[in-house]
Short mmCIF file of C-alpha atoms in Angstrom, two decimals:
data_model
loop_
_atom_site.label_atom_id
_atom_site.label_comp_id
_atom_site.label_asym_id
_atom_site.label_seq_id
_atom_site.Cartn_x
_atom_site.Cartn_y
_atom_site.Cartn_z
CA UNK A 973 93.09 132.86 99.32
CA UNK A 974 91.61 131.34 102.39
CA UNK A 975 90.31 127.93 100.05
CA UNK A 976 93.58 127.94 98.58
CA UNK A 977 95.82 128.07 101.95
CA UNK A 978 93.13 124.98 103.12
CA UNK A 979 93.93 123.19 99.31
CA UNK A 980 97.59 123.43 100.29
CA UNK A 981 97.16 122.50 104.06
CA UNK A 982 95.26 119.46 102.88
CA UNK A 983 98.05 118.56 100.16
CA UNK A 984 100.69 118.75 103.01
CA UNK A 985 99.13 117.07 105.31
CA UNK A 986 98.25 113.79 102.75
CA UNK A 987 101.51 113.70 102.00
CA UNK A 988 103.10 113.56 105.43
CA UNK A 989 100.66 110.90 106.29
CA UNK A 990 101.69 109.01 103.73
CA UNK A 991 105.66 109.57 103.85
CA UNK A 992 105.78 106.22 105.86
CA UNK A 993 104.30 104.19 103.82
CA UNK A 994 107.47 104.47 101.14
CA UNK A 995 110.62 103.11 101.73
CA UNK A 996 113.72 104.83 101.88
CA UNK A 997 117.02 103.93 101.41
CA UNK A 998 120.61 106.04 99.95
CA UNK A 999 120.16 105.75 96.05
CA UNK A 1000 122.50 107.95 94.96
CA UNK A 1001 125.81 107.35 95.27
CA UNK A 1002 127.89 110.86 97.00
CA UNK A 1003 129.33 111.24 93.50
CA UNK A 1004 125.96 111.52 91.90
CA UNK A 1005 124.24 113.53 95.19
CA UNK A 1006 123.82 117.60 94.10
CA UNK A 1007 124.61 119.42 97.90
CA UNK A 1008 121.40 121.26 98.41
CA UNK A 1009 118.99 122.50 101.26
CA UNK A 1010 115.88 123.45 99.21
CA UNK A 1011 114.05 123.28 96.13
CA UNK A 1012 114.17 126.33 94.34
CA UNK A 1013 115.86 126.35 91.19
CA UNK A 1014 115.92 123.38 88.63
CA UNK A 1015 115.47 119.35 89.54
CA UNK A 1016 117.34 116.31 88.46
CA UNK A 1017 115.98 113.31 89.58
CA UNK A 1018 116.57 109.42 89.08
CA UNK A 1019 113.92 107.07 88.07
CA UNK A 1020 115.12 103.01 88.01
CA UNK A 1021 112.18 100.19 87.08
CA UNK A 1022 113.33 97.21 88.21
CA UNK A 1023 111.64 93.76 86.61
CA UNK A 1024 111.50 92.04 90.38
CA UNK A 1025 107.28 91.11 88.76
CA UNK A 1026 109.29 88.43 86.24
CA UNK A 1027 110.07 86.02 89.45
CA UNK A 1028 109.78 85.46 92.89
CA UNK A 1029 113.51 84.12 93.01
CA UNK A 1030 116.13 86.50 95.26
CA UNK A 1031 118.08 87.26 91.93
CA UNK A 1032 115.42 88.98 90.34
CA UNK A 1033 116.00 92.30 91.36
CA UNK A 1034 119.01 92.69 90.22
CA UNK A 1035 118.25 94.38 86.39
CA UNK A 1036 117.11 97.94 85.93
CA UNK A 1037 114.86 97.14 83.55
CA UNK A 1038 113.99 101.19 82.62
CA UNK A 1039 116.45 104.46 83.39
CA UNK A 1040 115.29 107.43 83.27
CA UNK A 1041 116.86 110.95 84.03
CA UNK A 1042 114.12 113.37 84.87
CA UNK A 1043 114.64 117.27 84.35
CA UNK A 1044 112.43 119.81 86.16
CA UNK A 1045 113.23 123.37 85.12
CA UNK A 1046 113.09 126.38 87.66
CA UNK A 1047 108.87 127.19 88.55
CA UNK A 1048 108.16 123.26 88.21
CA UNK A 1049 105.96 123.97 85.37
CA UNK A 1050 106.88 121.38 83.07
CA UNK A 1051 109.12 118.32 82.74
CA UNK A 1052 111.49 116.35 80.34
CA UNK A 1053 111.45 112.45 80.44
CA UNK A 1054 115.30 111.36 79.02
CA UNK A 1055 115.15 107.20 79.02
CA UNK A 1056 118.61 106.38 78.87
CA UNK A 1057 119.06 103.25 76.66
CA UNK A 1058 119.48 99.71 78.84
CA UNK A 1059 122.18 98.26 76.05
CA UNK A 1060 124.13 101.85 76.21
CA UNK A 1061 128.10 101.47 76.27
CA UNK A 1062 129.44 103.08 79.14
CA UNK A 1063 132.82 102.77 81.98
CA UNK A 1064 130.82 101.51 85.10
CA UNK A 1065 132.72 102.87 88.34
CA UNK A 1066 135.05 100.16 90.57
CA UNK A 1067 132.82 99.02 93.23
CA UNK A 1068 132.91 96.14 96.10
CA UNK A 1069 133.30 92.64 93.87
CA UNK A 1070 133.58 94.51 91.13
CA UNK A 1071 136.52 96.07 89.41
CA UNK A 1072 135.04 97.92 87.11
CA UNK A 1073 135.10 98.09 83.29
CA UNK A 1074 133.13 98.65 79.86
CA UNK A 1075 129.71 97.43 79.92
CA UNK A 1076 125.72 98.07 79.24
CA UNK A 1077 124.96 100.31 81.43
CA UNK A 1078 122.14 98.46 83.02
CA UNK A 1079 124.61 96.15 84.32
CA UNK A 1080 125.98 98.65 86.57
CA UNK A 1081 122.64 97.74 88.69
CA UNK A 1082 123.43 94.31 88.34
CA UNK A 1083 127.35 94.80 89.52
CA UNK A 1084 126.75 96.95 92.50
CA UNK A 1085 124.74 93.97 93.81
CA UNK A 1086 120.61 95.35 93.26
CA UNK A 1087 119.06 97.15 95.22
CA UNK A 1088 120.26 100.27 97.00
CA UNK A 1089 124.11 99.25 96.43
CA UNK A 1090 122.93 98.51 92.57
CA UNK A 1091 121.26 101.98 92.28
CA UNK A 1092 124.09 103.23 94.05
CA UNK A 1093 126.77 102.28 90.99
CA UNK A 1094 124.01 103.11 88.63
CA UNK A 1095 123.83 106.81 89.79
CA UNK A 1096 127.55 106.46 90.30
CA UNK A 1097 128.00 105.63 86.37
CA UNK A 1098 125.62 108.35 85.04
CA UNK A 1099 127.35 111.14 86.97
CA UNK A 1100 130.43 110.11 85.23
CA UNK A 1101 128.85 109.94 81.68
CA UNK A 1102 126.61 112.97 82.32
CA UNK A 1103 128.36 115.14 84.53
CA UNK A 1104 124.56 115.43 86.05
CA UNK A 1105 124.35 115.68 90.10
CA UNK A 1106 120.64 114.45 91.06
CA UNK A 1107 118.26 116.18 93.95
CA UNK A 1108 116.92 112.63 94.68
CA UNK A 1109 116.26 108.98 93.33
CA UNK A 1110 113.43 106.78 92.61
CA UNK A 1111 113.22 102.67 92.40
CA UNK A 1112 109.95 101.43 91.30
CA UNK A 1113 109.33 97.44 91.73
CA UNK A 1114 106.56 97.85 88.16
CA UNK A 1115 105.14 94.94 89.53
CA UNK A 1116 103.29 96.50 92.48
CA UNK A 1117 102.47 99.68 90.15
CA UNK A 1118 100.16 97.39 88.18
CA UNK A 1119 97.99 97.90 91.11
CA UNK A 1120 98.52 101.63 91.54
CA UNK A 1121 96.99 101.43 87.37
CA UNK A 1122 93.56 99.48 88.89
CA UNK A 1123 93.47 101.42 91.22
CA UNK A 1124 93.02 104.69 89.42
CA UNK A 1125 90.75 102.36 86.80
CA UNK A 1126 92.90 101.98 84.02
CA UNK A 1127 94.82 104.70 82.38
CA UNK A 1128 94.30 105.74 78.51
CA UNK A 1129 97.24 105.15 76.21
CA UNK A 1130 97.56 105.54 72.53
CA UNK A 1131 98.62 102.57 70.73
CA UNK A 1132 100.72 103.98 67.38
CA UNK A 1133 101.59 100.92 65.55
CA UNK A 1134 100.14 97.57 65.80
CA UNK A 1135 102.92 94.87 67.68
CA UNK A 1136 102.45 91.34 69.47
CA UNK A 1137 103.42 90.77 72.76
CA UNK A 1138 106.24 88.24 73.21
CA UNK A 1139 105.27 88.28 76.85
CA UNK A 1140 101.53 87.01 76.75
CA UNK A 1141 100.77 86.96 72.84
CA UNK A 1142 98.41 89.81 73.14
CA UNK A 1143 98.01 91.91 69.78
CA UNK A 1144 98.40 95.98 70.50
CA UNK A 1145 96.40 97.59 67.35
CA UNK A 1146 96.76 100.97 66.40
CA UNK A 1147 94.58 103.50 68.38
CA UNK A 1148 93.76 105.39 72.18
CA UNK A 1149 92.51 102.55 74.14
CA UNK A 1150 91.88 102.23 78.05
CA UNK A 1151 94.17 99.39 79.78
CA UNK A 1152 94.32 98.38 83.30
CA UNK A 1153 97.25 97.74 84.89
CA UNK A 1154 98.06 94.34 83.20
CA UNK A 1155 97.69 95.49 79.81
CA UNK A 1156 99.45 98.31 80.23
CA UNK A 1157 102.46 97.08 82.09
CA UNK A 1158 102.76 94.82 79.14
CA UNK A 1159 102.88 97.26 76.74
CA UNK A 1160 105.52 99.38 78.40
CA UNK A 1161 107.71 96.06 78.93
CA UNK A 1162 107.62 95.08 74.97
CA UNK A 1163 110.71 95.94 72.37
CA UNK A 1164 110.12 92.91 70.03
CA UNK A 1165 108.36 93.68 67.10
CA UNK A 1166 108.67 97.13 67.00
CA UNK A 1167 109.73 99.18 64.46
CA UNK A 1168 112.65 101.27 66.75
CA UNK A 1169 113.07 98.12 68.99
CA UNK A 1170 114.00 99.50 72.83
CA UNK A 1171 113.64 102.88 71.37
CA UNK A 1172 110.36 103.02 71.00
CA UNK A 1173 109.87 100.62 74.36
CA UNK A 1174 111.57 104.03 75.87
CA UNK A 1175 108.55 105.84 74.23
CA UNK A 1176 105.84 103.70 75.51
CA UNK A 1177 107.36 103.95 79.11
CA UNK A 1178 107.31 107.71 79.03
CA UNK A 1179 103.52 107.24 77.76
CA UNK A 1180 103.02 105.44 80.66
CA UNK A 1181 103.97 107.51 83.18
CA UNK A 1182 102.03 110.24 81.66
CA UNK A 1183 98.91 108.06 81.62
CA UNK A 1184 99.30 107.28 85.13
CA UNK A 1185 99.94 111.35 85.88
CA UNK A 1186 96.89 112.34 84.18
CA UNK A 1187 94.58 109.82 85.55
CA UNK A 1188 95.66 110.88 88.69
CA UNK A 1189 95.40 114.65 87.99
CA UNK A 1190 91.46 114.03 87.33
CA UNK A 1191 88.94 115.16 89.81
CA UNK A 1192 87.11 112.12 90.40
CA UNK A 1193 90.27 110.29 91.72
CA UNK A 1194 90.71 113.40 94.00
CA UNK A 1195 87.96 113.62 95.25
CA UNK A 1196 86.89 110.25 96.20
CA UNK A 1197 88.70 109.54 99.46
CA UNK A 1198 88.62 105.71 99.16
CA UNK A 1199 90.42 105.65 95.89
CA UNK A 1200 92.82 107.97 96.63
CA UNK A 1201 94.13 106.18 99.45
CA UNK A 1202 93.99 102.90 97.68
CA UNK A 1203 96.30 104.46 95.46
CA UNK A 1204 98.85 106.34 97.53
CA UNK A 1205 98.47 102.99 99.33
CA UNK A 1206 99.96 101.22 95.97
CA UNK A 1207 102.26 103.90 95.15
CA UNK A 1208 103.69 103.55 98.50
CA UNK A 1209 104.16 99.89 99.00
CA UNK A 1210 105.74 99.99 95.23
CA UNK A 1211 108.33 102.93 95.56
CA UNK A 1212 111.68 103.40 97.45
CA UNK A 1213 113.06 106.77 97.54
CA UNK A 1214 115.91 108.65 98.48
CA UNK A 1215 114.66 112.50 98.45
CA UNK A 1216 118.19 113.81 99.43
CA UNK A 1217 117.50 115.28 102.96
CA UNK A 1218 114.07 116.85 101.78
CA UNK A 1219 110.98 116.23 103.27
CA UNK A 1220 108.17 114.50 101.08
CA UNK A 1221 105.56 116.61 101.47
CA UNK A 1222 107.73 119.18 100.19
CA UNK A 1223 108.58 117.91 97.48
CA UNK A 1224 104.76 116.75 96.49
CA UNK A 1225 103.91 120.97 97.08
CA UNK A 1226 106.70 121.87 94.76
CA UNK A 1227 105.61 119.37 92.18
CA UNK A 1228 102.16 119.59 92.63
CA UNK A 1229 101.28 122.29 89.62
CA UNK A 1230 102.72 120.12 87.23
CA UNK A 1231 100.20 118.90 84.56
CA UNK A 1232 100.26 115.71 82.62
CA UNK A 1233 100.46 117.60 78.97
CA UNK A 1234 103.56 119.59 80.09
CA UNK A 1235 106.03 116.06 80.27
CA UNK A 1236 107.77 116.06 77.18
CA UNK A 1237 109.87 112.78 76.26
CA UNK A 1238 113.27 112.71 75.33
CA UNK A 1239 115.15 109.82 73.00
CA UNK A 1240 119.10 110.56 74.33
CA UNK A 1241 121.35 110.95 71.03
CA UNK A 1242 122.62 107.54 70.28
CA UNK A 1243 122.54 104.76 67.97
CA UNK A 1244 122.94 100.88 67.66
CA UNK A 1245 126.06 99.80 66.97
CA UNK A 1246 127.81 96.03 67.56
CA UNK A 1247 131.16 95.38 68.81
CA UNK A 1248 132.56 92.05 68.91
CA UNK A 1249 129.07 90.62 68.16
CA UNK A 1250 127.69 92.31 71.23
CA UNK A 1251 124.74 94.76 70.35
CA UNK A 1252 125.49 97.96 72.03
CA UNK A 1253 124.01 101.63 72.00
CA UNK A 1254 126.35 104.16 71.85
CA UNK A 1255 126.15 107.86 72.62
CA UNK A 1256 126.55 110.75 70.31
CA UNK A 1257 129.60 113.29 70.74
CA UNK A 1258 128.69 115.06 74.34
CA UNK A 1259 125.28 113.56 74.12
CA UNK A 1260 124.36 115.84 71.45
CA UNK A 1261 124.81 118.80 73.68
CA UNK A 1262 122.19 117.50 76.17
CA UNK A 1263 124.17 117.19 79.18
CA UNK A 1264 125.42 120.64 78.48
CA UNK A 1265 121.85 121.89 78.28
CA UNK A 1266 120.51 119.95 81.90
CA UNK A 1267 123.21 122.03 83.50
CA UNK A 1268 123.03 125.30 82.02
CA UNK A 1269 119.37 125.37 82.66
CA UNK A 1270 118.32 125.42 78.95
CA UNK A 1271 116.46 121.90 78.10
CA UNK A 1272 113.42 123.70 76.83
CA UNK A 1273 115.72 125.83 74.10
CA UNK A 1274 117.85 122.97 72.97
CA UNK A 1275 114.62 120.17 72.55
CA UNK A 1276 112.95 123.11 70.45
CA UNK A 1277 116.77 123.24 68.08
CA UNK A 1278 116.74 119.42 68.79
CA UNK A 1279 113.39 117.93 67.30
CA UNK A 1280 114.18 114.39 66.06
CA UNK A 1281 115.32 113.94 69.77
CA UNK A 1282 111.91 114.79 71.52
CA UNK A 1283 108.81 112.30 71.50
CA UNK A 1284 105.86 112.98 71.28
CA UNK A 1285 103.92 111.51 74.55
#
């Protein structure tokens, strides 16, 4: 009890050191912010990507290159990655310049202006789709996390069907490999030449972020002091948050029993479709019942009735 009380101590304390180094800002628009004072219970946070590593230009932060809706149930035991599709057809919100309208729904980022105004919309737009109210928000410039990847020496990934990079010509063959930060960036940002196109892009970016959790779940990143703080260090300087009133190191001690092998990956229930030559994904009826299930606190049940919809990470 007394080592475990010192584990937790020492968890705390990292974390509050570190709580400066990440910048915060109000992601989530009041429409899309769930009115709570704790964390007990189920999570639902927001997780944008932005592509600000394609140029150095002022403009270039203004796509969300990867959405994802993450689920935490009640005991923060295990966790369900939901990408929601870049091209999907949705009714982005009114906002300031913009007076709102059909769209992709990674335009909403773009029409609110990037940045925390961009995110703002964003959240605004999936609250109306979803009916989902989020505990906090996440924007991660992927850029600056290829140096969170070298700094936890590379992170294993397994490669399912061979593709070529559009990006730098490199050739992904089938196989678990180890890739540093470079590599692996790359193969999260590729949907050309894939069999499922962004579909299976979704997959390899919910691969990614479990390589990246179970690199840094081993012991030899935890307990070497330099390399840890080289890579809260990256994390840091590549993350903006908006926790919703909570403090950080609270929320690091409520996630912090959360394993790499218990994400599971979710494909949202939609499918291609073109309208007026425009390519477009559009969503099942009610999402397939999985908007229904984030509320009513029973993910787990319906991915187990819903197989084709879960990936396997």
């Amino acid at each position: 009890m007394i080592l475990a009380s010192l584990a937790m101590f020492g968890l705390y304390r990292l974390a509050h050191r570190y709580d400066q180094t990440v910048t915060r800002e109000e992601l989530l628009d009041p429409d899309a912010r769930r009115s709570r004072t704790d964390l007990d219970g189920p999570l639902n946070f927001l997780l944008i990507g932005t592509d600000r590593w394609r140029s150095s230009s002022a403009t270039a932060d203004r796509r969300s290159d990867t959405i994802l809706i993450v689920h935490v149930p009640a005991g923060g035991r295990e966790a369900f990655l939901m990408s929601v599709p870049r091209d999907l057809r949705v009714i982005i919100p009114a906002a300031p310049g913009f007076g709102g309208g059909e769209d992709k729904i990674n335009a909403a980022y773009q029409h609110g202006g990037g940045g925390e105004s961009g995110t703002r919309l964003l959240s605004a737009t999936l609250a109306q789709l979803t009916g989902i109210r989020f505990d906090g928000a996440a924007k991660v410039d992927f850029s600056g996390f290829r140096d969170v990847i070298d700094h936890l020496g590379g992170v294993r990934i397994c490669v399912d069907t061979q593709f070529r990079s559009i990006h730098t010509d490199r050739v992904f063959t089938p196989g678990c490999q180890e890739m540093d930060g470079g590599t692996a960036l790359d193969f999260a940002r590729q949907r050309y030449d894939l069999p499922n196109g962004d579909y299976d892009r979704q997959t390899h970016q919910q691969q990614l972020l479990r390589a990246i959790l179970q690199r840094t779940s081993e012991t030899s990143i935890r307990t070497n002091p330099v390399r840890l703080d080289q890579v809260i260090r990256a994390v840091g300087n590549s993350l903006t948050v908006d926790t919703n009133g909570v403090p950080l190191a609270d929320l690091v001690l409520t996630l912090r029993d959360l394993p790499a092998d218990s994400l599971r990956g979710i494909r949202l229930p939609s499918y291609p479709l073109t309208v007026d030559e425009v390519s477009y994904v559009v969503l099942e009826e009610g999402g397939a019942g999985i908007f229904t299930a984030i509320q009513n606190q029973r993910v787990p049940q319906w991915a187990r009735a819903n197989p084709r919809w879960v990936t396997q990470l």
